[in-house]
Short mmCIF file of C-alpha atoms in Angstrom, two decimals:
data_model
loop_
_atom_site.label_atom_id
_atom_site.label_comp_id
_atom_site.label_asym_id
_atom_site.label_seq_id
_atom_site.Cartn_x
_atom_site.Cartn_y
_atom_site.Cartn_z
CA MET A 23 31.26 42.00 22.90
CA LEU A 24 34.43 42.39 25.28
CA PRO A 25 37.18 41.75 22.59
CA VAL A 26 40.33 38.52 22.78
CA VAL A 27 43.29 40.30 24.87
CA GLU A 28 46.32 37.64 24.47
CA THR A 29 49.27 40.24 25.47
CA GLU A 30 49.94 43.29 27.16
CA GLU A 31 50.33 45.63 24.75
CA GLN A 32 46.44 44.64 23.84
CA TRP A 33 45.80 45.09 27.18
CA ASP A 34 46.72 49.08 27.55
CA ALA A 35 45.49 49.58 24.59
CA ILE A 36 42.27 48.51 25.46
CA LEU A 37 41.43 49.27 28.57
CA PRO A 38 41.70 52.65 28.20
CA ASP A 39 39.72 52.82 24.83
CA GLU A 40 36.01 53.46 26.04
CA ALA A 41 34.70 52.73 22.00
CA VAL A 42 35.88 49.13 22.50
CA MET A 43 34.82 48.63 26.39
CA ARG A 44 31.92 50.25 25.99
CA PRO A 45 29.83 48.68 23.97
CA GLY A 46 31.01 45.10 25.73
CA ALA A 47 30.10 46.26 28.79
CA THR A 48 26.59 47.72 27.55
CA ALA A 49 25.51 44.54 25.32
CA LEU A 50 26.67 42.55 29.02
CA CYS A 51 23.91 44.07 31.25
CA ALA A 52 21.47 44.17 28.09
CA GLU A 53 22.17 40.06 28.70
CA LEU A 54 21.42 40.48 32.40
CA GLY A 55 18.87 42.76 32.23
CA LEU A 56 19.42 46.22 32.44
CA ALA A 57 19.57 47.18 29.24
CA GLY A 58 18.89 50.67 29.14
CA LEU A 59 20.83 51.62 32.11
CA PRO A 60 23.10 54.07 32.16
CA LEU A 61 26.95 53.59 32.53
CA GLU A 62 29.41 55.52 33.89
CA ARG A 63 33.01 54.10 33.96
CA PHE A 64 35.15 55.34 37.31
CA ALA A 65 38.28 56.79 36.51
CA GLU A 66 40.38 54.42 38.82
CA GLY A 67 40.85 50.92 38.71
CA SER A 68 43.32 48.48 37.21
CA VAL A 69 40.33 46.17 35.32
CA PRO A 70 36.79 48.78 33.73
CA VAL A 71 34.70 49.51 36.52
CA TYR A 72 30.98 50.69 35.82
CA ALA A 73 28.57 51.98 37.73
CA VAL A 74 25.31 50.27 36.46
CA GLY A 75 22.17 53.46 37.53
CA ARG A 76 22.18 54.42 41.04
CA GLU A 77 22.24 50.36 41.90
CA HIS A 78 24.69 48.95 40.89
CA VAL A 79 28.34 48.31 39.96
CA LEU A 80 29.74 45.89 37.27
CA LYS A 81 33.11 44.34 37.09
CA LEU A 82 35.13 43.73 34.21
CA PHE A 83 37.59 40.99 34.45
CA PRO A 84 40.64 40.44 31.10
CA ALA A 85 41.41 36.63 30.65
CA ALA A 86 44.48 36.77 31.62
CA ASP A 87 43.02 38.06 35.19
CA ALA A 88 39.60 35.83 35.56
CA GLU A 89 40.72 34.52 38.30
CA ASP A 90 40.65 37.11 40.31
CA GLY A 91 36.75 37.87 39.51
CA VAL A 92 36.83 34.44 40.55
CA THR A 93 38.03 35.92 43.94
CA GLU A 94 36.04 38.92 43.92
CA GLU A 95 32.44 36.73 43.30
CA ARG A 96 33.55 34.69 45.73
CA VAL A 97 35.18 36.36 48.63
CA LEU A 98 32.27 38.70 48.78
CA THR A 99 29.95 36.20 49.15
CA HIS A 100 31.19 34.92 51.62
CA LEU A 101 31.58 38.29 53.55
CA GLN A 102 27.61 38.58 53.04
CA GLY A 103 26.75 40.79 56.09
CA ALA A 104 29.07 40.13 58.13
CA LEU A 105 31.68 43.13 58.90
CA PRO A 106 30.55 46.27 60.33
CA ILE A 107 31.87 47.77 57.39
CA PRO A 108 29.17 47.69 54.31
CA THR A 109 31.07 45.72 51.28
CA PRO A 110 29.12 44.99 48.40
CA ASP A 111 25.89 42.60 47.35
CA VAL A 112 27.30 40.71 44.45
CA ARG A 113 23.78 40.13 42.58
CA ALA A 114 25.85 38.07 39.52
CA ALA A 115 28.74 36.80 37.93
CA GLY A 116 30.52 34.72 35.19
CA ALA A 117 32.17 34.04 31.75
CA TYR A 118 31.90 36.18 29.42
CA ALA A 119 33.13 36.76 25.93
CA ASN A 120 36.10 35.79 25.19
CA GLY A 121 37.99 35.05 28.87
CA TRP A 122 36.39 37.75 29.50
CA ARG A 123 34.64 37.48 33.51
CA TYR A 124 32.18 40.30 35.15
CA VAL A 125 30.99 41.33 38.65
CA LEU A 126 27.73 42.65 39.21
CA MET A 127 26.99 43.78 43.00
CA SER A 128 25.73 46.12 44.81
CA ARG A 129 26.87 49.83 44.65
CA LEU A 130 26.90 51.28 47.11
CA PRO A 131 26.33 54.58 49.14
CA GLY A 132 29.22 57.20 50.16
CA GLU A 133 32.17 59.17 48.19
CA GLY A 134 35.57 57.52 48.26
CA LEU A 135 37.61 58.03 51.44
CA ALA A 136 41.14 59.63 49.71
CA PRO A 137 39.83 62.27 48.09
CA ALA A 138 37.06 63.31 50.59
CA TRP A 139 40.11 62.89 53.41
CA PRO A 140 40.92 66.68 53.86
CA ARG A 141 37.02 68.01 54.53
CA ILE A 142 37.23 65.56 57.18
CA PRO A 143 38.17 66.41 60.89
CA GLN A 144 40.11 65.24 63.42
CA THR A 145 38.25 63.86 65.63
CA ASP A 146 35.92 62.43 62.93
CA ARG A 147 39.22 61.18 60.74
CA GLU A 148 40.17 59.42 64.27
CA ARG A 149 36.98 57.98 64.91
CA ILE A 150 37.38 56.54 61.80
CA ALA A 151 40.54 55.18 61.86
CA HIS A 152 38.95 53.07 65.23
CA ASP A 153 36.19 51.80 63.47
CA CYS A 154 38.74 50.71 60.63
CA GLY A 155 40.26 48.50 62.93
CA GLU A 156 37.28 47.33 64.54
CA ALA A 157 36.62 46.38 61.48
CA LEU A 158 39.72 44.72 60.56
CA ALA A 159 39.86 42.57 63.32
CA VAL A 160 36.28 40.98 62.71
CA LEU A 161 37.30 40.33 58.92
CA HIS A 162 40.63 38.58 60.57
CA ALA A 163 38.69 37.13 62.97
CA LEU A 164 36.32 34.87 60.50
CA ASP A 165 36.62 31.65 59.06
CA PRO A 166 38.92 31.97 56.07
CA GLU A 167 39.15 28.61 55.33
CA PRO A 168 35.50 28.07 53.20
CA LEU A 169 37.76 30.03 50.84
CA ALA A 170 41.01 28.22 50.65
CA ASP A 171 40.34 26.34 47.07
CA VAL A 172 40.79 30.50 45.90
CA LEU A 173 43.19 32.27 47.72
CA GLY A 174 47.09 31.34 48.25
CA PRO A 175 49.69 31.22 48.89
CA GLY A 176 48.42 27.97 50.86
CA ASP A 177 52.51 27.04 52.60
CA TRP A 178 52.60 30.78 54.84
CA GLY A 179 56.42 30.06 55.13
CA ALA A 180 57.34 29.46 51.63
CA PHE A 181 56.05 32.25 51.01
CA LEU A 182 57.34 34.20 53.45
CA ALA A 183 60.83 32.27 51.98
CA ARG A 184 60.39 33.43 48.56
CA GLN A 185 59.90 37.14 48.54
CA ARG A 186 63.16 37.25 50.90
CA ALA A 187 64.72 35.12 48.08
CA GLY A 188 63.62 38.61 46.05
CA ALA A 189 63.66 41.25 48.20
CA VAL A 190 66.92 42.92 47.48
CA ALA A 191 66.47 42.43 43.95
CA ARG A 192 62.55 43.35 43.71
CA GLN A 193 63.73 46.92 45.23
CA ARG A 194 66.67 47.00 43.48
CA GLU A 195 64.57 46.94 40.45
CA ARG A 196 62.62 49.69 41.28
CA GLY A 197 64.74 52.28 42.12
CA LEU A 198 66.10 51.52 45.70
CA ALA A 199 68.78 53.05 46.96
CA GLU A 200 71.95 50.72 47.82
CA ALA A 201 72.49 52.32 51.50
CA TRP A 202 68.71 50.69 52.29
CA LEU A 203 69.39 47.91 50.15
CA GLU A 204 72.22 46.57 52.23
CA GLN A 205 70.43 46.48 55.12
CA ILE A 206 67.51 43.91 53.83
CA PRO A 207 69.67 41.20 54.28
CA ASP A 208 69.70 41.22 57.74
CA PHE A 209 66.98 42.95 59.03
CA LEU A 210 64.80 40.28 57.96
CA ALA A 211 66.81 37.92 59.60
CA ALA A 212 66.28 39.27 63.09
CA ALA A 213 62.88 39.94 61.72
CA PRO A 214 60.71 38.87 64.33
CA LEU A 215 58.62 36.77 61.45
CA SER A 216 56.26 33.61 61.88
CA ARG A 217 56.67 30.62 59.42
CA ALA A 218 53.22 29.54 61.00
CA PRO A 219 51.03 31.88 61.87
CA GLN A 220 47.31 32.47 62.64
CA ARG A 221 45.31 31.94 59.05
CA ALA A 222 43.02 34.87 58.67
CA LEU A 223 41.65 35.93 55.63
CA LEU A 224 42.95 39.42 54.20
CA HIS A 225 42.08 42.50 52.36
CA THR A 226 46.02 43.35 51.44
CA GLU A 227 45.18 46.88 50.31
CA PHE A 228 43.62 47.84 53.39
CA MET A 229 43.92 51.84 52.44
CA ARG A 230 41.53 55.12 52.07
CA GLU A 231 41.57 54.24 48.35
CA HIS A 232 39.30 51.07 49.19
CA LEU A 233 37.03 52.47 51.65
CA LEU A 234 33.62 54.85 50.77
CA VAL A 235 32.67 58.01 53.71
CA ASP A 236 28.68 59.45 53.51
CA PRO A 237 29.81 63.00 54.40
CA ALA A 238 26.32 63.58 54.96
CA ASP A 239 26.00 61.20 58.08
CA GLY A 240 28.89 62.03 60.16
CA TRP A 241 31.26 60.92 57.81
CA ARG A 242 30.07 57.29 58.55
CA LEU A 243 31.90 54.61 56.41
CA THR A 244 29.60 52.91 54.34
CA GLY A 245 32.15 50.64 51.95
CA LEU A 246 34.98 48.19 52.23
CA ILE A 247 35.52 47.07 47.91
CA ASP A 248 37.75 45.25 45.69
CA PHE A 249 38.36 42.77 47.34
CA GLU A 250 40.22 40.46 44.28
CA PRO A 251 44.25 40.99 45.79
CA ALA A 252 42.45 38.99 48.95
CA MET A 253 44.69 36.42 50.33
CA ILE A 254 44.59 34.15 53.62
CA GLY A 255 48.29 34.57 56.07
CA ASP A 256 49.31 36.75 58.78
CA PRO A 257 47.19 39.07 60.01
CA ALA A 258 49.98 41.71 60.75
CA TYR A 259 50.29 41.41 57.00
CA ASP A 260 47.36 43.65 56.11
CA LEU A 261 48.63 45.88 59.21
CA VAL A 262 51.12 47.15 55.96
CA ALA A 263 48.85 49.13 53.49
CA VAL A 264 46.93 50.91 56.73
CA GLY A 265 50.44 51.41 58.38
CA LEU A 266 51.65 53.41 55.01
CA PHE A 267 47.77 54.34 52.67
CA ALA A 268 45.19 54.44 55.56
CA THR A 269 46.79 56.26 59.11
CA ARG A 270 49.86 57.43 56.42
CA ALA A 271 52.22 57.11 59.03
CA ASP A 272 50.53 59.37 61.51
CA PRO A 273 51.49 57.83 64.45
CA ARG A 274 47.88 59.02 66.72
CA LEU A 275 45.67 57.96 64.15
CA LEU A 276 47.42 54.81 63.91
CA GLY A 277 46.70 54.28 67.51
CA CYS A 278 43.19 54.67 68.15
CA LEU A 279 43.02 51.90 64.53
CA LEU A 280 44.84 49.62 66.91
CA ALA A 281 42.44 50.07 69.77
CA GLY A 282 39.67 49.20 66.91
CA TYR A 283 41.51 46.44 66.27
CA GLY A 284 41.98 45.19 70.07
CA ARG A 285 45.72 44.59 69.73
CA GLY A 286 49.47 46.14 68.71
CA PHE A 287 52.01 44.69 67.02
CA ASP A 288 55.94 45.17 66.44
CA PRO A 289 56.72 47.68 64.32
CA ARG A 290 59.75 45.45 62.81
CA LEU A 291 57.37 42.52 61.95
CA LEU A 292 54.84 45.34 60.19
CA MET A 293 58.49 46.94 58.45
CA ALA A 294 59.41 43.28 57.33
CA TYR A 295 55.69 42.75 56.00
CA THR A 296 56.24 46.20 54.09
CA LEU A 297 60.10 44.28 52.94
CA LEU A 298 58.27 41.26 51.28
CA HIS A 299 54.67 42.08 50.54
CA VAL A 300 53.93 41.37 47.06
CA TYR A 301 53.33 44.90 46.20
CA SER A 302 56.20 46.46 47.47
CA HIS A 303 58.08 49.58 46.27
CA LEU A 304 59.72 50.98 48.75
CA PRO A 305 61.69 53.92 47.08
CA TRP A 306 57.31 55.21 46.17
CA TYR A 307 56.56 54.93 49.65
CA LEU A 308 60.15 57.03 50.69
CA ARG A 309 58.62 59.92 47.80
CA GLU A 310 55.35 59.77 49.85
CA LEU A 311 55.60 59.73 53.08
CA LYS A 312 59.06 61.82 53.31
CA PRO A 313 60.16 59.68 56.53
CA VAL A 314 63.13 61.72 58.70
CA SER A 315 64.59 57.61 59.14
CA ARG A 316 67.46 56.38 57.45
CA THR A 317 67.55 53.04 58.63
CA LEU A 318 64.90 49.97 58.40
CA ASP A 319 64.91 50.02 62.52
CA ASP A 320 64.36 53.35 62.91
CA LEU A 321 61.66 53.73 60.03
CA ALA A 322 59.78 50.80 61.14
CA GLU A 323 59.16 52.70 64.24
CA GLU A 324 58.31 55.81 62.54
CA TRP A 325 55.83 53.97 60.76
CA PHE A 326 54.49 51.48 62.13
CA GLY A 327 54.95 52.88 65.30
CA VAL A 328 51.81 54.16 67.96
CA ALA A 329 51.22 57.50 69.62
#
């Protein structure tokens, strides 16, 4: 049985402790008819995730994140067979002991795109980027309304207003230098943000860490995973993770991806969403990507311009 988790301190202690987590996961697998299959915990992830034999993946959500489990289940069910990139099939999902939830899903073939990236030839990288763009376009074309009862933020204009009001304070908390902080209000005021854009289903973390590829099949994309942060909103919002973490500010790769997507985006809009994203951390992005720009306008072109 999985333990009660009521505080962040308890979660920080329990999350990495396999002496606590594994017996609970093993017991749940037995309840699901999977007794005796080997459990292999994935190293990455904000919640515990296990490979169960060769065909299943078990994802566990503590009580504080139980809604994320509902989101994962609902979005994956909605997406079944809908995208050019495979997504996991839900095999079982529901509540477990002490407020935990679980999602048992199919295990997709392949390996993570992020660790595989250094071994992938440039021509295959460009094809992968194009295929990602095509898949993202299909995702954004789906009707998101069947998920409106579980996905926020509901009122996109109100969401933008909240994010904008706290934008400077959030980046200051994360250690952003004053020379960047003082640019944020004027940049956001001039950005081409719409309060009522097209409503689309958003992954919100479309990045190499959430994509799988098969090296034995010409580096074909074999999976898109991790939909618990999904939202409904402006399609441009999804391009933040794409530009920063999928194409990593490479203008040629971003151009390939947008060619697959079928349209471009104003770099100033994508930079604005970089500042307004719920996971925005501009100091980290600056350390990771090491831009030469010193203004937000220039940074928009450097990170989100295309070749």
